[in-house]
Short mmCIF file of C-alpha atoms and ligand atoms in Angstrom, two decimals:
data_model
loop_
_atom_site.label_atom_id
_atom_site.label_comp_id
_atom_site.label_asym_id
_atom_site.label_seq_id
_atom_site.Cartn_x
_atom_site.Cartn_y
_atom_site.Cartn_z
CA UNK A 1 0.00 0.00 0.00
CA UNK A 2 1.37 3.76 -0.81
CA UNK A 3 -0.03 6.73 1.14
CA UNK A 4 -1.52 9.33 -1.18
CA UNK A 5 -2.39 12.86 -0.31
CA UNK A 6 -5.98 13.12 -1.58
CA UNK A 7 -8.01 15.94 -2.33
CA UNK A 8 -10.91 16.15 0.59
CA UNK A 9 -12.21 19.75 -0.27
CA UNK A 10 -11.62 22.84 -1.84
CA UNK A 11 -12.93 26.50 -1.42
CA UNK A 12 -12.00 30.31 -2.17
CA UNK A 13 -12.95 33.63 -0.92
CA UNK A 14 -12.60 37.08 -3.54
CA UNK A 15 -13.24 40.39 -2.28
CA UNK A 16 -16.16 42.36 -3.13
CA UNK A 17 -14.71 45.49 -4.82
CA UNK A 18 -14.70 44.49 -8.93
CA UNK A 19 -12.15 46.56 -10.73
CA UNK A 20 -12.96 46.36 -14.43
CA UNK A 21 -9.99 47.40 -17.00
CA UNK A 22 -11.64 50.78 -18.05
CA UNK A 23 -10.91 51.73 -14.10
CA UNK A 24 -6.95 51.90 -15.29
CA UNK A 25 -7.59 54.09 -18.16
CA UNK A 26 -7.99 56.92 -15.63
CA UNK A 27 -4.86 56.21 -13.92
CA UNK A 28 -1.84 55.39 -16.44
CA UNK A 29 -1.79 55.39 -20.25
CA UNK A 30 -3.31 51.96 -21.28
CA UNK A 31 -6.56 50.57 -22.83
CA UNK A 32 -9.00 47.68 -22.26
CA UNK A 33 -8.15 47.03 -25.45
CA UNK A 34 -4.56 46.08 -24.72
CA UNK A 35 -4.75 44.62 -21.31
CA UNK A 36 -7.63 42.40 -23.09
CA UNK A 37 -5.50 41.24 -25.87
CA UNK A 38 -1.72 41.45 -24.23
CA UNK A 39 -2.95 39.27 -21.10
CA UNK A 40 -6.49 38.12 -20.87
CA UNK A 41 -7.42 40.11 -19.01
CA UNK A 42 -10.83 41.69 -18.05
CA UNK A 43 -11.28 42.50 -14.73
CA UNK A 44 -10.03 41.71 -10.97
CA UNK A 45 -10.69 41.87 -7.79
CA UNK A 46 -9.42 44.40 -4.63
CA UNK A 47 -9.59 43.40 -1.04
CA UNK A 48 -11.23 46.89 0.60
CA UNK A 49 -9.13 49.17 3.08
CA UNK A 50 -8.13 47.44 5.87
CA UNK A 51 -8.70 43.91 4.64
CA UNK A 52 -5.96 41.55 5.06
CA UNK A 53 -4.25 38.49 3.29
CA UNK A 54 -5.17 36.41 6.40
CA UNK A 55 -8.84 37.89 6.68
CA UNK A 56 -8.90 36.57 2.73
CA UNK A 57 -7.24 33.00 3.93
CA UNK A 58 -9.51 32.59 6.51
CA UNK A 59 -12.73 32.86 4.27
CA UNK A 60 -11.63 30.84 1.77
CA UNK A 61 -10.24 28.09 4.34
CA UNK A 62 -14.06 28.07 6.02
CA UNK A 63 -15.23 27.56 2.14
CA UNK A 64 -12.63 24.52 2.35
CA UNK A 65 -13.48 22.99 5.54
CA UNK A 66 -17.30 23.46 4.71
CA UNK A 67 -16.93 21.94 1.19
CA UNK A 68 -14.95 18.49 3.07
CA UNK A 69 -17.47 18.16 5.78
CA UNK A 70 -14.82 19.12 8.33
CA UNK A 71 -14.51 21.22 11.00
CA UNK A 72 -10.89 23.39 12.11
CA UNK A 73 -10.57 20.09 15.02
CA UNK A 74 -9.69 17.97 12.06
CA UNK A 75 -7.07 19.62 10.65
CA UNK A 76 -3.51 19.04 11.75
CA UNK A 77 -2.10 22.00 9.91
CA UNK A 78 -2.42 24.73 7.65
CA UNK A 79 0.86 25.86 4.93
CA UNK A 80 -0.31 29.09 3.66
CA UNK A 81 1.40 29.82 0.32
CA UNK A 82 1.74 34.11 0.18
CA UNK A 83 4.04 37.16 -1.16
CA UNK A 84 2.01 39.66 0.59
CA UNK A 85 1.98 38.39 4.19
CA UNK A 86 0.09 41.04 7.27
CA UNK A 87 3.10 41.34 8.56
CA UNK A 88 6.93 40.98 8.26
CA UNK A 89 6.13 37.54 10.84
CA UNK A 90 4.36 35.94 12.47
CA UNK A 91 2.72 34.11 9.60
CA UNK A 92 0.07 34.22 8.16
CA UNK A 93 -0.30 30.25 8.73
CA UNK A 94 -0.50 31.33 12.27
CA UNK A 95 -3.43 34.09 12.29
CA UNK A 96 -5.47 31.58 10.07
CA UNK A 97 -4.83 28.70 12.57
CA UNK A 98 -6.01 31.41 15.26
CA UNK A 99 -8.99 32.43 13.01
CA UNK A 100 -10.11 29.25 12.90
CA UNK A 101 -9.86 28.30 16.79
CA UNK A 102 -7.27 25.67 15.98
CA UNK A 103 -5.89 25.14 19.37
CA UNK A 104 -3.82 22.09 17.68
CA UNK A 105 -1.69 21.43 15.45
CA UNK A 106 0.80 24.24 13.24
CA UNK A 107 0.85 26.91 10.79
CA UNK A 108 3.22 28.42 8.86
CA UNK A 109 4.02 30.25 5.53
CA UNK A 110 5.29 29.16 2.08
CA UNK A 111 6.94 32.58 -0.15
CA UNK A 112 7.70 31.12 -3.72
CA UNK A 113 5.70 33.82 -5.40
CA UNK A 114 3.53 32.54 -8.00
CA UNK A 115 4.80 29.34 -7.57
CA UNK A 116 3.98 29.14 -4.00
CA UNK A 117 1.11 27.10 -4.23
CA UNK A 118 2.91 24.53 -5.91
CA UNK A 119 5.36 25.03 -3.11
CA UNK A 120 3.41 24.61 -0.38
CA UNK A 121 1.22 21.63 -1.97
CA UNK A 122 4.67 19.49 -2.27
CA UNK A 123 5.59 20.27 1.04
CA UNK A 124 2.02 19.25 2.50
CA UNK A 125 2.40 15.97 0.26
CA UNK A 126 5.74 15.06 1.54
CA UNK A 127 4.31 15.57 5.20
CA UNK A 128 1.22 13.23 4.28
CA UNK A 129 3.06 10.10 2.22
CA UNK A 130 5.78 10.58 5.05
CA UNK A 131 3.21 10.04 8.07
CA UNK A 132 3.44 13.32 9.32
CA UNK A 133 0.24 14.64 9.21
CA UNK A 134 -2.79 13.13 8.21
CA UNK A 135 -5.41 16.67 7.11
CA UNK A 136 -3.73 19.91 5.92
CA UNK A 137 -5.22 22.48 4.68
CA UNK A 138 -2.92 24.18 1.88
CA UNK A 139 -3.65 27.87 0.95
CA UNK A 140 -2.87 30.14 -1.35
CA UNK A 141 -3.38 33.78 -0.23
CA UNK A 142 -2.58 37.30 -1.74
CA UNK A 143 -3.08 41.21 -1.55
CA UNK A 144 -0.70 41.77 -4.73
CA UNK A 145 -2.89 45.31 -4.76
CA UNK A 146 -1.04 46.22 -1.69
CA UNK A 147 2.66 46.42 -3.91
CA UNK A 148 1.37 48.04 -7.07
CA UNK A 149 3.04 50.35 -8.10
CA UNK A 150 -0.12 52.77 -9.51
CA UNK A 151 2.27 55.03 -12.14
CA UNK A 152 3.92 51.73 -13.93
CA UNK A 153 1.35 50.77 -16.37
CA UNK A 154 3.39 47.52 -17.53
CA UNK A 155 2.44 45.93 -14.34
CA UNK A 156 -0.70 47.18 -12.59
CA UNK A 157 -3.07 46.32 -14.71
CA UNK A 158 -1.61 42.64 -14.36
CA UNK A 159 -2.42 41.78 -10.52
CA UNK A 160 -5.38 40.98 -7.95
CA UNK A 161 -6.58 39.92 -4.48
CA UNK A 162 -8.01 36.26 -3.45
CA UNK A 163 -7.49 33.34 -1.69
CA UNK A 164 -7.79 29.56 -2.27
CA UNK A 165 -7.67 26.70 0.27
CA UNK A 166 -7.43 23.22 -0.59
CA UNK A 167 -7.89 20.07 2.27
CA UNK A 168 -5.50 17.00 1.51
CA UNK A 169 -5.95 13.96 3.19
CA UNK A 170 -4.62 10.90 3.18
CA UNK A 171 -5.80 7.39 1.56
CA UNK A 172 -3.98 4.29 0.82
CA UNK A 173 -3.66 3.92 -2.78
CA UNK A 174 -1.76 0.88 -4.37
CA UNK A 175 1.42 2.88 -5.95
CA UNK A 176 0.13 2.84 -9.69
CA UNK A 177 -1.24 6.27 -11.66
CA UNK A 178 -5.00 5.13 -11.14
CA UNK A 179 -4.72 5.95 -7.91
CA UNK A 180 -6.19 9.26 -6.31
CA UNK A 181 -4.04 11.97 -4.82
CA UNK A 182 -0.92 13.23 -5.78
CA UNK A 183 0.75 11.23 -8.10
CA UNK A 184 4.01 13.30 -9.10
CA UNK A 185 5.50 16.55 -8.37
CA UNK A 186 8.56 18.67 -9.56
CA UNK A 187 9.87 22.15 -8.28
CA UNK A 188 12.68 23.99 -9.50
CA UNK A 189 14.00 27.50 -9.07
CA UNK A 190 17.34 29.96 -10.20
CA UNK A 191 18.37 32.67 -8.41
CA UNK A 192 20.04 34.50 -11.31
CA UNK A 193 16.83 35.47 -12.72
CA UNK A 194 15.68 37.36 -9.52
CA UNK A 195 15.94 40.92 -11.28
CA UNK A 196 13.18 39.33 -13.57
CA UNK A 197 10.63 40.11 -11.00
CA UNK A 198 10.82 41.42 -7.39
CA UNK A 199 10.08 43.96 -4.86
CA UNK A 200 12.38 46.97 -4.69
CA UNK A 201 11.85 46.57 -1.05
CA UNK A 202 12.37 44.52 2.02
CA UNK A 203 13.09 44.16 5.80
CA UNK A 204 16.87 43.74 5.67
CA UNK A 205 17.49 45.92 2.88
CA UNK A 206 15.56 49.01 2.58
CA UNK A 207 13.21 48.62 5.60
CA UNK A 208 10.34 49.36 3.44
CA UNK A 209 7.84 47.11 1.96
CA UNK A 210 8.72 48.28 -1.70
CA UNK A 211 6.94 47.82 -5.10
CA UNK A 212 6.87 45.11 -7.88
CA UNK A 213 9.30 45.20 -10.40
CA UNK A 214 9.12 42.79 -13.60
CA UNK A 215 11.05 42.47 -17.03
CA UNK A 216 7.18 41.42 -18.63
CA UNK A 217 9.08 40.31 -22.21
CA UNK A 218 12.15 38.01 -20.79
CA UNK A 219 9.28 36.50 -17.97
CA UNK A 220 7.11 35.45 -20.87
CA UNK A 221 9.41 33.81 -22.70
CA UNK A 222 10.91 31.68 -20.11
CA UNK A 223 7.50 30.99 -18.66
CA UNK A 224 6.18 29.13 -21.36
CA UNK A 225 9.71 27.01 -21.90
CA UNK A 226 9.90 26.37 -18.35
CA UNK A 227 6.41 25.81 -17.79
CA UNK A 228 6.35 22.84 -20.34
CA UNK A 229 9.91 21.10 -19.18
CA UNK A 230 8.46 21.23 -15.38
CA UNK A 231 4.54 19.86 -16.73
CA UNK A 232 6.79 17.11 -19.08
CA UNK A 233 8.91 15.83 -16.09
CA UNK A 234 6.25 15.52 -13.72
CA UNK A 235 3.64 13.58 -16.30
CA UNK A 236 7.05 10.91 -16.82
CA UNK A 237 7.51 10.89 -13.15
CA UNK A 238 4.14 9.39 -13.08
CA UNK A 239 4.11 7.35 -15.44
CA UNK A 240 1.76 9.73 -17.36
CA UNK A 241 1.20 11.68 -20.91
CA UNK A 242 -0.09 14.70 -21.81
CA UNK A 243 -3.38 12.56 -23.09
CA UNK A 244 -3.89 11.43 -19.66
CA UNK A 245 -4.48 14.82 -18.88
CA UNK A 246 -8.46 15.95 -17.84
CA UNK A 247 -7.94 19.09 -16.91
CA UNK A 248 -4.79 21.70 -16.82
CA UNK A 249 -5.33 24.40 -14.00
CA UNK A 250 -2.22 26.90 -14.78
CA UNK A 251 -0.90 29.73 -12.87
CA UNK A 252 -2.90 32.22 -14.47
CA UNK A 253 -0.97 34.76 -15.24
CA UNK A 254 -1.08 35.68 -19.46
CA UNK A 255 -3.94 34.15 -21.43
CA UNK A 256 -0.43 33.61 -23.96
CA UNK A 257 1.65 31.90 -21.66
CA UNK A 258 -1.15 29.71 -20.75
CA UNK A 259 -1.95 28.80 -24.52
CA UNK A 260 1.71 28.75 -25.21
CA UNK A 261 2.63 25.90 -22.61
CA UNK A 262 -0.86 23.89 -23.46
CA UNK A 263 -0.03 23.98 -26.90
CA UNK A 264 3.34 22.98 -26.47
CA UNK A 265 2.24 20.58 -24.59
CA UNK A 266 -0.16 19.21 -27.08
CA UNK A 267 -3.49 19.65 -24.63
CA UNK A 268 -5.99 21.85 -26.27
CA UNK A 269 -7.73 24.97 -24.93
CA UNK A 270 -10.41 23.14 -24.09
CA UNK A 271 -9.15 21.19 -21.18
CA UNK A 272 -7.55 24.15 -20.09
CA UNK A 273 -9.50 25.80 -16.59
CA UNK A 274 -9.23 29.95 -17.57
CA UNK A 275 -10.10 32.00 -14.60
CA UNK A 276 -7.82 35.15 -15.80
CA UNK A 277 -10.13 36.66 -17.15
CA UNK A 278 -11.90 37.14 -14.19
CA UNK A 279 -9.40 37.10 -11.82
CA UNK A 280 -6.22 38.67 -13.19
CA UNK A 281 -2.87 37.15 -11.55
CA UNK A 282 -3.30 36.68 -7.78
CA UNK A 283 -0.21 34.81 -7.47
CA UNK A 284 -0.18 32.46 -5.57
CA UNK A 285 -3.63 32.24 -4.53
CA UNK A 286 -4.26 31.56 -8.79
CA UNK A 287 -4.50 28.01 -9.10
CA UNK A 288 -6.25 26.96 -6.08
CA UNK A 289 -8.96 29.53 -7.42
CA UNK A 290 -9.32 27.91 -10.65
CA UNK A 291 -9.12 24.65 -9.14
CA UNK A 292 -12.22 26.01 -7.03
CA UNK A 293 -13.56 27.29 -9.79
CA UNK A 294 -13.35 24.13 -11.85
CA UNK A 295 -14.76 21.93 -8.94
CA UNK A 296 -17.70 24.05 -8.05
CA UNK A 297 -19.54 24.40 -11.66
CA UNK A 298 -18.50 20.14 -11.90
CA UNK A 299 -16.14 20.58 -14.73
CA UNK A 300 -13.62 18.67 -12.11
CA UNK A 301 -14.66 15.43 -11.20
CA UNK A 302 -13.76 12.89 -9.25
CA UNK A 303 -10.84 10.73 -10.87
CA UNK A 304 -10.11 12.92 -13.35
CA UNK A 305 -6.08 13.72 -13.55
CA UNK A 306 -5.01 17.15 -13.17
CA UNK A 307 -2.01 18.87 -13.81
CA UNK A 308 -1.30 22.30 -12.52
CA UNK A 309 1.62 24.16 -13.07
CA UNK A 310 3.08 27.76 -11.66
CA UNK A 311 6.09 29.99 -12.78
CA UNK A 312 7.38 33.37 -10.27
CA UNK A 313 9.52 35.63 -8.98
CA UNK A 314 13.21 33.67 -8.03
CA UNK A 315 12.71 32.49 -10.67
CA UNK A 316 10.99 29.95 -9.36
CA UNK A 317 8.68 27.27 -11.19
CA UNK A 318 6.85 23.52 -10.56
CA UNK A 319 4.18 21.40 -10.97
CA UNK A 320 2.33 18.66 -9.68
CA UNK A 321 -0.08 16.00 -10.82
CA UNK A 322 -3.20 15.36 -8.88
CA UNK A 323 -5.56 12.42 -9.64
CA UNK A 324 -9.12 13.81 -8.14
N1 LIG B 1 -0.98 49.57 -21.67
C1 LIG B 1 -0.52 49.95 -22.87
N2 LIG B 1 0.74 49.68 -23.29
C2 LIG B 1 1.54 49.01 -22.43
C3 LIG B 1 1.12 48.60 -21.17
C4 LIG B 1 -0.20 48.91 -20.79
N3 LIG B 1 -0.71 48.55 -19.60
N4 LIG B 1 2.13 47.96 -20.57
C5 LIG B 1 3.17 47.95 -21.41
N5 LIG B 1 2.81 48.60 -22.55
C6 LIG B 1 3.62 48.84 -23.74
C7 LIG B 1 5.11 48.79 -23.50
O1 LIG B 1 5.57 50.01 -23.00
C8 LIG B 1 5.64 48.47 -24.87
O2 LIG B 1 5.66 49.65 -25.61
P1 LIG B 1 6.90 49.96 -26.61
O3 LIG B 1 6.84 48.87 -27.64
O4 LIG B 1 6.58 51.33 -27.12
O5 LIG B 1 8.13 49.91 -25.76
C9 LIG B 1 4.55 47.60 -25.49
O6 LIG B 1 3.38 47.81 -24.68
C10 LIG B 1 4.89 46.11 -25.50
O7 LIG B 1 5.38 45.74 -24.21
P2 LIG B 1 5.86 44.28 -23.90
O8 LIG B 1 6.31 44.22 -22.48
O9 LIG B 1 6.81 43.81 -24.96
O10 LIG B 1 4.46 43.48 -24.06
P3 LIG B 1 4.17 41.95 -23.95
O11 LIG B 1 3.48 41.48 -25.16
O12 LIG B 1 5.39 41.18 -23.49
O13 LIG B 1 3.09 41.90 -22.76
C11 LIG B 1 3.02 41.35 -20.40
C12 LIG B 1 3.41 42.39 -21.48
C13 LIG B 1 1.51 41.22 -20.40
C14 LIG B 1 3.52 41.87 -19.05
C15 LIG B 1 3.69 40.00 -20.71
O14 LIG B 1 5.04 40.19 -21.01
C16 LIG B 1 3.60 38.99 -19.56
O15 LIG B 1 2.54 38.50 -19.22
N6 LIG B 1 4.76 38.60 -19.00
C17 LIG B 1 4.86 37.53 -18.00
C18 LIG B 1 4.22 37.85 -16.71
C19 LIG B 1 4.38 36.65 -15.81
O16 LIG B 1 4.23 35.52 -16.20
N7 LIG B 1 4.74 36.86 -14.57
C20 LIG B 1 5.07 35.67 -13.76
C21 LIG B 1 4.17 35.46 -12.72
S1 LIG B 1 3.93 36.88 -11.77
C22 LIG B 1 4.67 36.61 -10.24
O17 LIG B 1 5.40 35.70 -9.96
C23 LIG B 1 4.37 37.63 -9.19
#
């Protein structure tokens, strides 16, 4: 028998406030028109004043626990996968485990930027298939609003706020690709490409919490090469091809990069879950959205093999495979 984390529920919270692209025609030089056909994108959302990454966690973790069945008592940890944390520390993990009224168990934080998700899911499967924990509730949280930069029109049109929360479990499976739960993983990152994208700020440097930076151009075109290598070694690790595939749930960053890397990959558009247009990129909280998303209007189904993969800031890039 092989111990598989398994998917047990899923949930995800957005903020109210619905910023539509015209709203960014009043503050730099741009157009619906080109965010639209550059990106994808058509409109995101902005947590209000005062409104936290944790207070966004939290709701979407109660979506989680109430889609599983569960209540906070089950869970033996939470890995919350964010950029834009309430504070320098303590975590965010932490606030959400206090939230909650976890009196149990741990919490803590996961920072690979847009691939943090990805991140923190590997690190919650290791924990499982190792006999660590048995419930964790993996989260992917962000207030990417918060580090706009509101003059730089190459990049704040790009970003939102929102939150995703996924339960894994655990289930003996019998070690082949039919079973459920996570069947493969691969993460990878290289710290020469930092100046790609980053904040021009931080505690040990400038003290401040600093702005996003990003080379758009260069980022695009080693997204959708690296994006394909990590999706290709992580099918073969499980014994998998890209026809196995139900469903690909990206990091949804650029409409292009995500039909660039599908394509590649020889999966067509429509087995592709597209929440960018809705969303714009919220990071790390993206594909636990669209995996949300895709589960609530029961396009996701039980059984069905998905395959998401991420790409951020370090660089830093992965991707797992998840049988539902
Ligand atoms: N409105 C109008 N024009 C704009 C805007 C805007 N909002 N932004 C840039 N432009 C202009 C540029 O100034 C440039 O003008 P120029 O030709 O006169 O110099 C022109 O549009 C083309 O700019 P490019 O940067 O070459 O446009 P591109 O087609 O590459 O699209 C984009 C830009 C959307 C940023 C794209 O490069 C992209 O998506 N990159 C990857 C982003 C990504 O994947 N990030 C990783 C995850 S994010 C994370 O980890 C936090």
């Amino acid at each position: 028998m092989t111990r598989r984390a398994v998917p047990l529920g899923i949930g995800h919270y957005l903020p109210d406030r619905i910023v539509p692209n015209a709203y960014f025609e009043t503050l730099v030089d741009t157009s619906d028109e080109w965010i639209r056909t550059r990106s994808g994108i058509e409109q995101r959302h902005f947590a209000a004043d005062g409104q936290t990454t944790s207070d966004l966690a939290t709701r979407a973790a109660r979506a989680a626990l109430d889609n599983a069945g569960l209540t906070a008592d089950d869970i033996d940890g939470i890995i919350v996968a964010t950029s834009t944390p309430d504070l320098t520390f303590p975590s965010v993990g932490t606030i959400v485990q206090a939230n909650l009224g976890m009196t149990r168990g741990f919490g803590f934080d996961v920072q690979a930027v847009c691939a943090g998700f990805v991140f923190g899911l590997c690190n919650a499967n290791a924990m499982i298939v190792s006999g660590q924990a048995d419930r964790l509730l993996v989260i992917g949280a962000e207030t990417f609003s918060r580090i706009m930069d509101w003059t730089d029109r190459s990049t704040c049109v790009l970003f939102g706020d929102g939150a995703g929360a996924l339960i894994l479990g655990v289930e003996d499976g019998v070690g082949t690709s039919q079973d459920r739960g996570i069947l493969a993983t691969d993460l990878n990152s290289d710290g020469r490409y930092r100046d790609m994208l980053y904040v021009d700020g931080g505690v040990s440097s400038t003290g401040t919490v600093g702005k996003l930076r990003m080379q758009g151009n260069p980022l695009f075109r080693q997204a959708v090469e690296k994006l394909t290598q990590t999706a290709d070694t992580t099918l073969a690790r499980a014994g998998l091809s890209a026809d196995d595939v139900a469903w690909i749930v990206p990091h949804q960053a650029n409409i292009r990069i995500i039909q660039g890397t599908a394509k590649k990959m020889g999966v067509p558009m429509d087995r592709v879950i597209l929440t960018v247009q809705d969303h714009g990129n919220t990071s790390a909280a993206s594909i636990p959205l669209a995996l949300s998303v895709g589960v609530a209007d029961g396009r996701i189904k039980r059984g069905d093999l998905v395959l998401s993969e991420a790409i951020g800031g370090g660089l830093a890039w992965g991707s797992v495979a998840i049988r539902w």
